[in-house]
Short mmCIF file of C-alpha atoms and ligand atoms in Angstrom, two decimals:
data_model
loop_
_atom_site.label_atom_id
_atom_site.label_comp_id
_atom_site.label_asym_id
_atom_site.label_seq_id
_atom_site.Cartn_x
_atom_site.Cartn_y
_atom_site.Cartn_z
CA MET V 1 169.34 -113.25 -103.74
CA GLU V 2 167.06 -111.91 -106.47
CA HIS V 3 168.43 -109.31 -108.90
CA PHE V 4 166.35 -106.57 -110.58
CA ASP V 5 167.03 -103.89 -113.17
CA VAL V 6 165.41 -101.22 -111.00
CA ALA V 7 164.55 -101.01 -107.28
CA ILE V 8 162.10 -98.22 -106.41
CA ILE V 9 161.86 -97.14 -102.77
CA GLY V 10 158.49 -95.51 -102.06
CA LEU V 11 155.23 -95.62 -103.97
CA GLY V 12 153.80 -92.14 -103.55
CA PRO V 13 152.80 -90.41 -106.80
CA ALA V 14 156.44 -90.37 -108.03
CA GLY V 15 157.30 -94.03 -107.40
CA SER V 16 153.90 -95.36 -108.54
CA ALA V 17 154.07 -93.41 -111.81
CA LEU V 18 157.60 -94.63 -112.51
CA ALA V 19 156.80 -98.28 -111.64
CA ARG V 20 153.80 -98.18 -113.99
CA GLN V 21 155.81 -96.61 -116.81
CA LEU V 22 158.81 -98.96 -116.51
CA ALA V 23 156.69 -102.12 -116.33
CA GLY V 24 157.18 -104.40 -119.30
CA SER V 25 160.57 -102.94 -120.23
CA LYS V 26 162.57 -103.52 -117.01
CA ARG V 27 162.48 -105.99 -114.13
CA VAL V 28 161.29 -103.76 -111.32
CA ILE V 29 160.88 -104.23 -107.57
CA ALA V 30 159.03 -101.54 -105.61
CA LEU V 31 158.78 -101.14 -101.83
CA ASP V 32 156.21 -99.04 -100.03
CA LYS V 33 155.28 -98.38 -96.40
CA LYS V 34 151.58 -97.97 -97.20
CA HIS V 35 149.20 -100.93 -97.16
CA GLN V 36 147.68 -102.07 -100.44
CA HIS V 37 144.08 -101.38 -99.32
CA GLY V 38 142.25 -99.60 -96.52
CA THR V 39 143.28 -96.84 -94.16
CA ASP V 40 145.52 -98.83 -91.78
CA GLY V 41 149.23 -98.13 -91.67
CA PHE V 42 151.03 -95.17 -93.17
CA THR V 43 148.97 -92.39 -94.76
CA LYS V 44 150.49 -89.24 -96.20
CA PRO V 45 149.25 -85.97 -94.66
CA CYS V 46 148.29 -83.75 -97.60
CA GLY V 47 145.89 -81.04 -98.70
CA GLY V 48 144.83 -83.30 -101.54
CA LEU V 49 144.59 -80.69 -104.28
CA LEU V 50 145.54 -81.84 -107.77
CA ALA V 51 147.03 -78.90 -109.68
CA PRO V 52 146.63 -78.35 -113.44
CA ASP V 53 150.22 -79.51 -114.09
CA ALA V 54 149.43 -82.86 -112.43
CA GLN V 55 146.26 -83.08 -114.51
CA ARG V 56 148.39 -82.47 -117.64
CA SER V 57 150.63 -85.39 -116.68
CA PHE V 58 147.56 -87.68 -116.56
CA ILE V 59 146.43 -86.33 -119.94
CA ARG V 60 149.83 -87.30 -121.43
CA ASP V 61 149.49 -90.82 -120.01
CA GLY V 62 145.86 -91.16 -121.16
CA ILE V 63 144.70 -91.67 -117.57
CA THR V 64 141.36 -90.50 -116.17
CA LEU V 65 140.58 -90.08 -112.48
CA PRO V 66 138.02 -92.48 -110.97
CA VAL V 67 135.25 -90.86 -108.96
CA GLU V 68 136.30 -92.84 -105.82
CA VAL V 69 139.38 -90.63 -105.40
CA ILE V 70 137.54 -87.36 -105.94
CA ALA V 71 136.46 -85.48 -102.81
CA ASN V 72 133.38 -83.35 -102.32
CA PRO V 73 132.97 -80.48 -103.21
CA GLN V 74 135.00 -79.03 -106.08
CA ILE V 75 135.91 -75.42 -105.26
CA PHE V 76 136.89 -72.85 -107.87
CA SER V 77 138.70 -70.19 -105.88
CA VAL V 78 141.17 -69.73 -103.10
CA LYS V 79 140.48 -67.16 -100.41
CA THR V 80 143.82 -65.53 -99.66
CA VAL V 81 144.12 -64.01 -96.20
CA ASP V 82 146.80 -61.63 -95.00
CA VAL V 83 146.48 -61.73 -91.23
CA GLU V 84 148.60 -58.64 -90.50
CA THR V 85 146.61 -56.31 -92.75
CA SER V 86 143.26 -58.18 -92.53
CA LEU V 87 143.11 -58.17 -96.33
CA THR V 88 141.27 -61.05 -98.01
CA ARG V 89 141.10 -61.69 -101.75
CA ASN V 90 139.60 -64.44 -103.92
CA TYR V 91 141.62 -65.87 -106.77
CA GLN V 92 140.42 -68.42 -109.31
CA ARG V 93 142.03 -71.87 -109.08
CA SER V 94 141.56 -75.06 -111.11
CA TYR V 95 142.56 -77.69 -108.57
CA ILE V 96 140.77 -81.01 -108.27
CA ASN V 97 139.84 -81.75 -104.67
CA ILE V 98 140.89 -85.37 -104.00
CA ASN V 99 141.08 -87.86 -101.16
CA ARG V 100 144.87 -88.15 -100.99
CA HIS V 101 145.07 -91.64 -99.47
CA ALA V 102 142.53 -93.03 -101.97
CA PHE V 103 144.55 -91.32 -104.72
CA ASP V 104 147.81 -92.95 -103.56
CA LEU V 105 146.20 -96.41 -103.38
CA TRP V 106 144.62 -95.93 -106.79
CA MET V 107 147.99 -94.93 -108.28
CA LYS V 108 149.53 -98.09 -106.80
CA SER V 109 146.68 -100.17 -108.28
CA LEU V 110 147.70 -99.00 -111.77
CA ILE V 111 151.11 -100.71 -111.50
CA PRO V 112 151.07 -103.78 -113.78
CA ASP V 113 151.52 -107.24 -112.26
CA ASP V 114 155.00 -107.83 -113.69
CA VAL V 115 156.38 -105.30 -111.18
CA VAL V 116 157.17 -107.00 -107.85
CA VAL V 117 155.46 -104.76 -105.28
CA HIS V 118 155.91 -105.11 -101.52
CA HIS V 119 153.21 -103.14 -99.69
CA ASP V 120 153.41 -102.47 -95.95
CA SER V 121 157.18 -102.92 -96.19
CA LEU V 122 160.07 -100.81 -94.99
CA CYS V 123 163.38 -100.32 -96.76
CA GLN V 124 165.94 -100.35 -93.96
CA LYS V 125 169.35 -100.22 -95.58
CA ILE V 126 170.94 -99.57 -98.96
CA TRP V 127 174.53 -99.65 -100.10
CA ARG V 128 176.54 -100.13 -103.28
CA GLU V 129 178.78 -103.16 -103.69
CA GLU V 130 180.48 -104.61 -106.78
CA GLY V 131 178.61 -102.25 -109.10
CA LYS V 132 175.17 -103.21 -107.79
CA TRP V 133 172.77 -101.58 -105.36
CA GLN V 134 172.02 -103.72 -102.33
CA VAL V 135 168.59 -103.23 -100.78
CA VAL V 136 167.55 -104.67 -97.42
CA PHE V 137 163.90 -104.37 -96.44
CA HIS V 138 161.36 -105.77 -94.06
CA SER V 139 158.26 -107.34 -95.61
CA ASP V 140 155.85 -110.19 -94.82
CA GLY V 141 157.33 -110.42 -91.32
CA GLN V 142 160.87 -111.06 -92.50
CA LYS V 143 164.08 -109.34 -93.52
CA GLN V 144 164.77 -109.59 -97.28
CA HIS V 145 167.75 -108.65 -99.44
CA VAL V 146 167.73 -107.93 -103.20
CA THR V 147 170.14 -106.31 -105.63
CA ALA V 148 169.49 -103.91 -108.52
CA ASP V 149 171.37 -102.13 -111.30
CA TYR V 150 169.47 -98.90 -110.67
CA LEU V 151 168.11 -97.57 -107.39
CA VAL V 152 165.34 -94.95 -107.29
CA GLY V 153 164.62 -92.88 -104.19
CA ALA V 154 160.94 -91.96 -104.44
CA ASP V 155 160.65 -91.99 -100.68
CA GLY V 156 159.56 -88.42 -100.01
CA ALA V 157 160.75 -85.64 -97.71
CA ASN V 158 162.65 -87.91 -95.29
CA SER V 159 164.25 -89.92 -98.07
CA LEU V 160 166.58 -92.69 -96.92
CA VAL V 161 168.11 -92.75 -100.40
CA HIS V 162 168.78 -88.99 -100.32
CA ARG V 163 170.41 -89.27 -96.90
CA HIS V 164 172.56 -92.22 -98.03
CA LEU V 165 173.76 -90.49 -101.21
CA TYR V 166 174.24 -87.02 -99.73
CA PRO V 167 174.73 -87.33 -95.95
CA ASP V 168 175.86 -83.70 -95.66
CA HIS V 169 173.21 -82.13 -97.88
CA GLN V 170 170.52 -80.32 -95.92
CA ILE V 171 167.36 -78.87 -97.47
CA ARG V 172 165.34 -76.48 -95.31
CA LYS V 173 162.69 -78.61 -93.62
CA TYR V 174 159.50 -77.44 -91.91
CA VAL V 175 156.94 -79.30 -89.89
CA ALA V 176 153.57 -79.56 -91.64
CA ILE V 177 150.67 -79.79 -89.21
CA GLN V 178 147.07 -80.44 -90.20
CA GLN V 179 143.96 -80.87 -88.09
CA TRP V 180 140.61 -82.16 -89.32
CA PHE V 181 137.36 -80.75 -87.89
CA VAL V 182 133.72 -81.48 -88.55
CA GLU V 183 132.76 -78.82 -91.12
CA GLN V 184 130.73 -75.94 -89.68
CA HIS V 185 131.03 -73.30 -92.38
CA PRO V 186 127.88 -72.43 -94.33
CA ALA V 187 129.83 -72.64 -97.61
CA PRO V 188 132.93 -74.83 -98.16
CA PHE V 189 136.10 -73.01 -99.25
CA TYR V 190 139.86 -73.21 -99.74
CA SER V 191 142.10 -70.66 -98.16
CA CYS V 192 145.72 -69.66 -98.16
CA ILE V 193 146.85 -67.74 -95.09
CA PHE V 194 149.90 -65.53 -94.64
CA ASP V 195 151.04 -64.49 -91.19
CA ASN V 196 154.72 -63.70 -90.86
CA ASP V 197 154.51 -63.77 -87.05
CA VAL V 198 153.72 -67.47 -87.28
CA THR V 199 155.65 -68.68 -90.32
CA ASN V 200 157.62 -67.42 -93.30
CA CYS V 201 155.97 -70.21 -95.30
CA TYR V 202 152.18 -70.29 -95.27
CA SER V 203 149.05 -71.95 -93.85
CA TRP V 204 145.93 -73.23 -95.56
CA SER V 205 142.45 -74.65 -95.14
CA ILE V 206 140.43 -77.01 -97.31
CA SER V 207 136.85 -78.23 -97.05
CA LYS V 208 136.67 -81.91 -97.91
CA ASP V 209 133.94 -84.52 -97.59
CA GLY V 210 132.24 -82.87 -94.61
CA TYR V 211 135.51 -81.98 -92.88
CA PHE V 212 137.36 -78.72 -92.52
CA ILE V 213 141.12 -79.29 -92.75
CA PHE V 214 143.31 -76.56 -91.30
CA GLY V 215 147.07 -76.79 -91.69
CA GLY V 216 150.33 -75.07 -92.34
CA ALA V 217 154.09 -75.39 -92.58
CA TYR V 218 156.05 -74.00 -89.64
CA PRO V 219 159.66 -73.77 -88.53
CA MET V 220 160.48 -76.93 -86.57
CA LYS V 221 160.99 -74.93 -83.37
CA GLU V 222 157.65 -74.28 -81.64
CA GLY V 223 155.71 -75.51 -84.68
CA GLN V 224 152.73 -76.67 -82.62
CA GLN V 225 152.47 -73.38 -80.65
CA ARG V 226 152.64 -71.38 -83.87
CA PHE V 227 149.87 -73.49 -85.36
CA GLU V 228 147.65 -73.07 -82.27
CA SER V 229 148.23 -69.31 -82.13
CA LEU V 230 147.21 -68.97 -85.79
CA LYS V 231 144.04 -70.97 -85.16
CA GLU V 232 143.08 -68.45 -82.47
CA LYS V 233 143.69 -65.53 -84.82
CA MET V 234 141.61 -67.12 -87.58
CA ALA V 235 138.39 -66.72 -85.59
CA ALA V 236 138.54 -63.07 -86.65
CA PHE V 237 138.32 -64.23 -90.26
CA HIS V 238 135.19 -66.37 -89.66
CA PHE V 239 137.07 -69.67 -89.52
CA ARG V 240 135.04 -72.14 -87.46
CA PHE V 241 136.78 -75.01 -85.77
CA GLY V 242 134.19 -77.67 -84.95
CA GLU V 243 134.79 -80.99 -83.27
CA LYS V 244 138.38 -82.13 -83.87
CA VAL V 245 138.55 -85.46 -85.68
CA LYS V 246 142.27 -86.00 -86.15
CA SER V 247 145.69 -84.34 -86.18
CA GLU V 248 148.51 -85.10 -88.62
CA LYS V 249 152.13 -84.04 -88.70
CA CYS V 250 155.01 -84.68 -91.08
CA THR V 251 158.16 -83.12 -92.47
CA VAL V 252 157.81 -81.01 -95.58
CA LEU V 253 160.68 -79.63 -97.64
CA PHE V 254 160.77 -75.89 -98.24
CA PRO V 255 163.50 -75.42 -100.90
CA SER V 256 165.32 -72.11 -100.74
CA ARG V 257 168.23 -72.35 -103.23
CA TRP V 258 169.19 -73.90 -106.57
CA ALA V 259 171.44 -76.44 -104.80
CA ASP V 260 168.40 -77.85 -102.97
CA PHE V 261 167.40 -79.79 -106.09
CA ILE V 262 169.46 -82.97 -106.25
CA CYS V 263 169.01 -85.79 -108.74
CA GLY V 264 171.29 -88.67 -107.64
CA LYS V 265 174.57 -90.35 -108.59
CA GLU V 266 176.19 -93.78 -109.19
CA ASN V 267 173.09 -95.23 -110.88
CA ALA V 268 170.89 -94.05 -108.01
CA PHE V 269 168.22 -91.45 -108.82
CA LEU V 270 165.98 -89.18 -106.78
CA ILE V 271 162.48 -88.31 -107.98
CA GLY V 272 159.62 -86.32 -106.46
CA GLU V 273 160.07 -84.74 -103.06
CA ALA V 274 163.13 -86.91 -102.34
CA ALA V 275 164.90 -84.77 -104.97
CA GLY V 276 163.61 -81.54 -103.39
CA PHE V 277 161.03 -81.21 -106.18
CA ILE V 278 158.26 -79.31 -104.41
CA SER V 279 156.97 -75.78 -104.98
CA ALA V 280 158.28 -73.35 -102.35
CA SER V 281 155.40 -70.97 -103.07
CA SER V 282 152.48 -73.40 -102.68
CA LEU V 283 154.01 -76.66 -101.35
CA GLU V 284 152.36 -78.31 -104.35
CA GLY V 285 154.42 -81.40 -105.13
CA ILE V 286 152.31 -84.03 -106.88
CA SER V 287 152.88 -82.58 -110.35
CA TYR V 288 156.67 -82.47 -109.87
CA ALA V 289 156.58 -86.04 -108.57
CA LEU V 290 154.75 -87.13 -111.73
CA ASP V 291 156.93 -85.05 -114.06
CA SER V 292 160.23 -86.26 -112.61
CA ALA V 293 159.04 -89.88 -112.81
CA GLU V 294 158.18 -89.37 -116.48
CA ILE V 295 161.62 -87.88 -117.17
CA LEU V 296 163.45 -90.71 -115.41
CA ASN V 297 161.36 -93.31 -117.24
CA SER V 298 162.50 -91.95 -120.60
CA VAL V 299 166.14 -91.69 -119.46
CA LEU V 300 166.18 -95.34 -118.30
CA LYS V 301 164.35 -96.56 -121.40
CA ASN V 302 166.70 -94.67 -123.74
CA LYS V 303 169.70 -96.44 -122.16
CA ALA V 304 171.79 -93.26 -121.92
CA GLU V 305 175.53 -93.87 -121.58
CA ASP V 306 175.64 -91.83 -118.36
CA PRO V 307 172.05 -92.04 -117.06
CA ASN V 308 172.71 -89.80 -114.04
CA ASP V 309 174.04 -87.02 -116.26
CA ALA V 310 171.16 -87.54 -118.71
CA TYR V 311 168.59 -87.30 -115.87
CA TRP V 312 170.29 -84.19 -114.44
CA ARG V 313 170.17 -82.49 -117.85
CA ALA V 314 166.61 -83.62 -118.60
CA THR V 315 165.30 -82.18 -115.32
CA ARG V 316 166.83 -78.74 -115.98
CA LYS V 317 163.55 -77.17 -117.12
CA LEU V 318 161.73 -78.60 -114.13
CA ARG V 319 164.42 -77.31 -111.76
CA ILE V 320 164.29 -73.83 -113.33
CA LYS V 321 160.52 -73.83 -112.87
CA LEU V 322 160.95 -74.80 -109.22
CA TYR V 323 163.58 -72.11 -108.74
CA GLY V 324 160.99 -69.63 -110.05
CA LYS V 325 158.70 -70.86 -107.24
CA ILE V 326 161.42 -70.02 -104.71
CA ILE V 327 161.49 -66.44 -106.03
CA LYS V 328 157.67 -66.29 -106.04
CA SER V 329 157.62 -67.56 -102.46
CA ARG V 330 160.04 -64.79 -101.40
CA CYS V 331 157.69 -62.20 -102.94
CA LEU V 332 154.54 -63.68 -101.41
CA THR V 333 156.02 -63.98 -97.95
CA ALA V 334 157.40 -60.40 -97.96
CA PRO V 335 154.67 -58.47 -96.08
CA GLY V 336 155.05 -55.16 -97.99
CA LEU V 337 155.06 -56.73 -101.44
CA ARG V 338 152.17 -59.04 -100.58
CA LYS V 339 150.10 -56.09 -99.34
CA LEU V 340 150.76 -54.22 -102.60
CA LEU V 341 149.80 -57.26 -104.67
CA MET V 342 146.59 -57.82 -102.76
CA GLN V 343 145.64 -54.14 -102.73
CA SER V 344 146.12 -53.97 -106.50
CA ASN V 345 143.06 -56.26 -106.83
CA VAL V 346 144.66 -57.85 -109.90
CA ALA V 347 142.90 -61.21 -110.54
CA HIS V 348 140.71 -60.74 -107.45
CA ILE V 349 137.09 -61.86 -107.92
CA PRO V 350 134.82 -59.90 -105.56
CA LEU V 351 131.94 -61.83 -104.00
CA ASN V 352 128.30 -60.95 -104.68
CA ILE V 353 127.23 -62.50 -101.42
CA ASN V 354 127.39 -60.94 -97.99
CA GLU V 355 130.39 -62.03 -96.04
CA PRO V 356 130.88 -60.34 -92.66
CA THR V 357 134.12 -58.45 -92.71
CA CYS V 358 136.90 -58.94 -90.25
CA ARG V 359 135.98 -55.70 -88.52
CA ASP V 360 132.32 -56.47 -87.79
CA TYR V 361 133.08 -59.94 -86.50
CA THR V 362 132.51 -60.90 -82.88
CA THR V 363 132.48 -64.39 -81.44
CA GLU V 364 128.68 -64.04 -80.98
CA ASN V 365 128.37 -64.05 -84.79
CA LEU V 366 129.36 -67.70 -84.90
C1 LIG D 401 150.62 -81.19 -95.26
C2 LIG D 401 150.97 -81.26 -96.73
C3 LIG D 401 150.03 -80.83 -97.66
C4 LIG D 401 150.32 -80.96 -99.04
N1 LIG D 401 149.35 -80.61 -99.94
C5 LIG D 401 149.58 -80.80 -101.26
C6 LIG D 401 148.54 -80.59 -102.20
O1 LIG D 401 147.40 -80.24 -101.86
N2 LIG D 401 148.82 -80.79 -103.52
C7 LIG D 401 150.06 -81.19 -103.94
O2 LIG D 401 150.26 -81.35 -105.16
N3 LIG D 401 151.06 -81.42 -103.06
C8 LIG D 401 150.84 -81.25 -101.72
N4 LIG D 401 151.83 -81.53 -100.83
C9 LIG D 401 153.12 -82.02 -101.32
C10 LIG D 401 152.98 -83.48 -101.75
O3 LIG D 401 152.30 -84.22 -100.75
C11 LIG D 401 154.34 -84.11 -102.00
O4 LIG D 401 155.16 -83.24 -102.71
C12 LIG D 401 154.15 -85.40 -102.81
O5 LIG D 401 153.43 -86.33 -102.05
C13 LIG D 401 155.51 -85.96 -103.19
O6 LIG D 401 155.30 -87.21 -103.79
P1 LIG D 401 156.43 -88.30 -103.70
O7 LIG D 401 155.91 -89.49 -104.41
O8 LIG D 401 157.72 -87.72 -104.09
O9 LIG D 401 156.58 -88.62 -102.13
P2 LIG D 401 155.49 -89.12 -101.09
O10 LIG D 401 154.13 -88.83 -101.53
O11 LIG D 401 155.94 -88.59 -99.77
O12 LIG D 401 155.63 -90.70 -101.11
C14 LIG D 401 156.74 -91.35 -100.60
C15 LIG D 401 156.30 -92.75 -100.20
O13 LIG D 401 157.46 -93.47 -99.87
C16 LIG D 401 157.16 -94.42 -98.90
N5 LIG D 401 158.36 -94.57 -98.09
C17 LIG D 401 159.09 -93.61 -97.48
N6 LIG D 401 160.16 -94.15 -96.88
C18 LIG D 401 160.10 -95.48 -97.14
C19 LIG D 401 160.93 -96.58 -96.77
N7 LIG D 401 162.06 -96.43 -96.05
N8 LIG D 401 160.56 -97.83 -97.17
C20 LIG D 401 159.44 -98.02 -97.91
N9 LIG D 401 158.63 -97.00 -98.28
C21 LIG D 401 158.97 -95.76 -97.91
C22 LIG D 401 155.92 -93.94 -98.15
O14 LIG D 401 154.98 -94.97 -98.20
C23 LIG D 401 155.42 -92.76 -98.97
O15 LIG D 401 154.08 -92.91 -99.33
C24 LIG D 401 151.59 -81.43 -99.46
C25 LIG D 401 152.54 -81.81 -98.51
C26 LIG D 401 152.23 -81.74 -97.16
C27 LIG D 401 153.25 -82.19 -96.16
#
């Protein structure tokens, strides 16, 4: 049975960043459900917007984004829609519009060859025995078993590692639903939609490479009905749903308290969404995945006496920032406060072009 310093479960942005950073200093094995190339197998449903904090992480690592992962077009504002009051406002944003699957594969391709990577593989079981982590996974058509000093759960919202370490710990989970349509709008746009009748989180749309992606995060109960009812309402805001190309669904964490952020124990660590590191106000998670990987890399390289305690302390700033997002989310999803914010016109950029208003819209306009 092969032994490694570190076993990383999951190569989304968090796991890929950590595997790349640890290469050369530790013997690392990394397991990931996604294939190495192409669009077969597991793909992560995502809006594919790279926030400034994620861009900053790439700056620190001296990494530039290849054009193959960038989607068309780049959009500079988000149209915020409050369905109840019919208010819409435009706020400047500096996201990079990316193809999320291409981005994930590109991040995996940056992992140096001395890391043992198993693509298209599934970690099935983990446990701790005689001071080592035991990892059983399925790869290349067979069951395999390795051991490691350190185990890293970078396996996202449904983390096996999180469930193993904290079987009783529940973070609020929503179902994220996205549908892709052939783009029919005259001008591509991003939007962020609030409708408390449908969800106390939020919904969104993104134009990407000739498609119009419409999605949202909804309570698990009746998630699909809520999504469909919002789609109907959005016609009144000039949203055009062309030919449907695909539907995607996955679990997304929606942290609501300080205790939702959990970092690991007994030489096992959680990074990225597996640790609950996702913004409750925007569901933006790539930057926190990258930041937590960077923090864990330095903890493991510095050989702290108690690495779990060192990682917990080192993520304090990140956790405080994420707690701030919980408070922001409570403000944004409170109808009265949101109405006041939007009516204040602070940071709103009015359009110089004619956009039919909600009131003068009829289906014949489409
Ligand atoms: C619909 C939706 C839209 C989003 N839009 C955005 C956005 O626009 N911008 C943004 O910044 N964030 C967005 N997020 C959040 C973002 O996708 C996540 O926070 C981010 O992907 C977390 O990265 P991660 O590496 O922690 O986990 P993930 O990206 O979830 O990666 C985990 C990986 O682990 C692997 N895995 C899981 N279990 C196993 C197993 N048992 N064995 C082997 N491999 C395993 C899978 O291959 C998976 O790719 C969105 C989330 C959702 C659901």
